[in-house]
XYZ file of C-alpha atoms in Angstrom:
190
model
C 0.406 11.683 -10.102
C 1.533 14.417 -7.558
C -1.302 16.857 -6.962
C -1.608 20.588 -7.146
C -3.847 22.739 -8.242
C -3.482 26.274 -8.986
C -6.534 29.379 -9.344
C -5.757 31.668 -11.780
C -7.237 35.161 -11.742
C -5.928 35.365 -8.531
C -6.005 39.682 -9.328
C -10.052 40.256 -10.109
C -10.391 38.720 -6.036
C -8.089 41.211 -4.171
C -5.729 39.586 -2.478
C -8.561 38.217 -0.724
C -6.675 35.232 1.094
C -9.828 34.099 3.507
C -11.458 32.333 0.461
C -7.862 29.962 -0.776
C -8.527 28.785 3.217
C -11.822 28.546 2.343
C -10.955 26.694 -1.650
C -8.583 23.798 0.523
C -11.741 23.188 2.718
C -13.849 22.609 0.003
C -11.456 21.099 -1.989
C -10.393 18.525 0.799
C -14.551 18.172 1.512
C -15.099 16.898 -2.155
C -11.174 15.022 -2.871
C -10.554 13.350 0.789
C -8.222 10.963 -1.372
C -5.787 13.510 -2.025
C -6.108 15.434 0.987
C -4.269 18.242 1.868
C -3.145 19.203 -2.147
C -2.160 22.527 -1.974
C -3.523 24.891 -3.699
C -1.811 28.326 -4.734
C -3.661 30.914 -6.125
C -2.254 33.538 -8.958
C -2.736 35.488 -11.793
C -1.652 34.942 -15.245
C -1.072 38.624 -16.549
C 0.445 39.999 -13.693
C 2.734 37.504 -12.898
C 2.222 36.474 -9.489
C 2.403 33.536 -7.500
C 4.099 32.341 -9.915
C 7.143 30.823 -8.278
C 5.597 29.749 -4.608
C 2.948 27.419 -8.096
C 6.687 25.620 -8.530
C 7.833 25.412 -4.962
C 4.465 23.756 -4.250
C 5.062 21.455 -7.288
C 7.927 20.528 -6.132
C 6.760 20.560 -2.876
C 4.523 17.778 -4.419
C 7.138 15.638 -6.451
C 9.455 15.389 -3.144
C 5.914 13.606 -1.193
C 4.872 11.547 -4.896
C 9.023 10.340 -4.515
C 9.199 9.846 -0.672
C 9.885 6.308 0.948
C 9.167 5.547 4.398
C 11.162 2.748 6.666
C 9.656 0.170 6.856
C 11.007 -0.017 10.716
C 9.647 3.467 11.548
C 6.263 2.651 9.508
C 5.794 -0.049 11.374
C 5.999 1.213 14.300
C 3.859 3.790 13.413
C 1.170 0.674 12.078
C 1.130 -0.572 15.960
C 0.809 2.332 17.921
C -2.268 2.898 14.523
C -4.213 -0.083 15.838
C -3.221 -0.004 19.275
C -5.203 3.344 19.038
C -7.879 1.788 17.291
C -8.247 -1.882 16.535
C -9.671 -3.431 13.704
C -13.010 -4.601 14.410
C -14.189 -7.655 14.992
C -15.706 -9.635 11.814
C -18.784 -12.305 12.880
C -17.489 -13.051 15.526
C -13.920 -13.085 13.959
C -10.439 -10.796 15.612
C -8.747 -9.545 12.559
C -4.743 -9.708 13.651
C -2.928 -7.184 11.366
C 1.048 -8.666 10.982
C 3.346 -6.330 9.752
C 2.748 -3.454 7.134
C 5.925 -2.760 4.427
C 6.413 0.256 1.065
C 6.262 -1.530 -1.563
C 7.002 1.103 -4.080
C 6.828 5.001 -4.662
C 5.147 7.069 -6.533
C 2.899 7.179 -6.115
C 3.424 6.377 -2.212
C 2.243 2.115 -2.057
C 2.023 0.047 1.320
C 0.977 -3.945 1.683
C -0.501 -5.108 4.723
C 0.209 -8.601 5.850
C -3.541 -9.505 8.514
C -5.277 -13.185 8.409
C -7.832 -11.774 6.328
C -7.732 -9.721 4.033
C -11.375 -9.654 2.835
C -12.984 -8.828 6.611
C -11.008 -5.693 7.286
C -13.821 -2.615 6.779
C -12.988 -0.283 4.310
C -13.141 2.140 6.658
C -11.005 0.501 8.276
C -8.508 0.831 5.185
C -9.401 4.602 4.984
C -8.317 5.185 8.673
C -5.014 3.819 8.373
C -4.517 5.814 4.714
C -5.933 8.877 6.369
C -4.095 8.783 9.481
C -0.464 7.576 7.557
C -0.736 10.730 5.236
C -0.969 12.556 9.122
C 1.643 10.953 10.972
C 4.219 10.528 7.698
C 3.334 13.997 6.144
C 2.992 12.821 2.576
C -0.113 15.993 1.894
C -1.932 15.787 -1.688
C -0.290 12.313 -2.893
C -3.103 9.061 -3.243
C -1.230 6.091 -0.851
C -2.887 3.110 -1.601
C -2.576 0.031 0.741
C -2.977 -2.987 -0.814
C -3.747 -6.337 1.655
C -2.436 -9.719 1.640
C -3.241 -13.033 3.697
C -0.200 -14.659 4.434
C 0.279 -18.218 4.048
C -1.145 -20.029 7.159
C 1.498 -22.787 8.712
C -1.865 -25.248 9.857
C -3.241 -25.680 7.145
C -2.793 -28.792 5.009
C -1.036 -28.947 2.230
C -1.032 -31.467 -1.138
C 2.119 -32.358 -2.025
C 0.524 -32.878 -5.483
C -2.189 -30.565 -6.955
C -5.202 -32.605 -8.198
C -5.796 -33.691 -11.267
C -9.596 -32.279 -12.288
C -11.313 -34.689 -14.155
C -11.366 -37.171 -11.756
C -10.049 -40.433 -12.927
C -6.698 -40.441 -12.277
C -5.437 -40.069 -9.034
C -4.145 -37.313 -7.506
C -0.956 -38.335 -7.578
C 1.298 -40.345 -10.298
C 4.013 -43.468 -9.090
C 7.169 -42.883 -9.360
C 8.815 -45.442 -12.090
C 10.712 -47.917 -10.095
C 14.545 -46.633 -10.012
C 16.820 -48.291 -11.384
C 18.912 -50.230 -9.215
C 22.543 -48.452 -8.251
C 26.237 -49.587 -9.076
C 28.162 -49.972 -7.013
C 31.635 -50.432 -7.136
C 32.527 -53.029 -4.987
C 34.551 -56.272 -7.061
C 31.319 -58.881 -4.921
C 28.274 -56.746 -5.815
C 26.371 -58.327 -8.756
C 24.996 -55.583 -9.990
C 28.932 -54.116 -11.278
C 29.666 -53.624 -14.578
């Protein structure tokens, strides 16, 4: 869900706006998955800050529904990978191919790569934080799903193997019936 926070009874604080900045910093530290979440100071008794709260709710809703075009997403992706390439795991390099947005609400992305299980969580967090900063997605959770592309050089079975071990992995086809021919000299003519 889109996130926003309202701090009530702000009239008792005496309009100390430096404390709002401290609250934002504290919230970013405690909730890094929704970094940049809007925090609005309101006073229910005086009715102050309600208009700012409604505008921050509308902005959070717009960010939550945002769709990013695939072309600009892949341009950002190339820059992010060039700036900080993925680490080599077990001496083998990770190849990150491309990224696309699967859905909005919340913004969810699919990253196609060579070995999805080998991508470290720290590198995924780097991509999420870089994306949140570049596309201005504050306060909303960004999801990245890693998916492996099919290996074109991997051997494939034409027919699935049977698990019982007695039946061969393929069954022979029954002989096809003879083809009928329209020729008057054909032995298979009706």
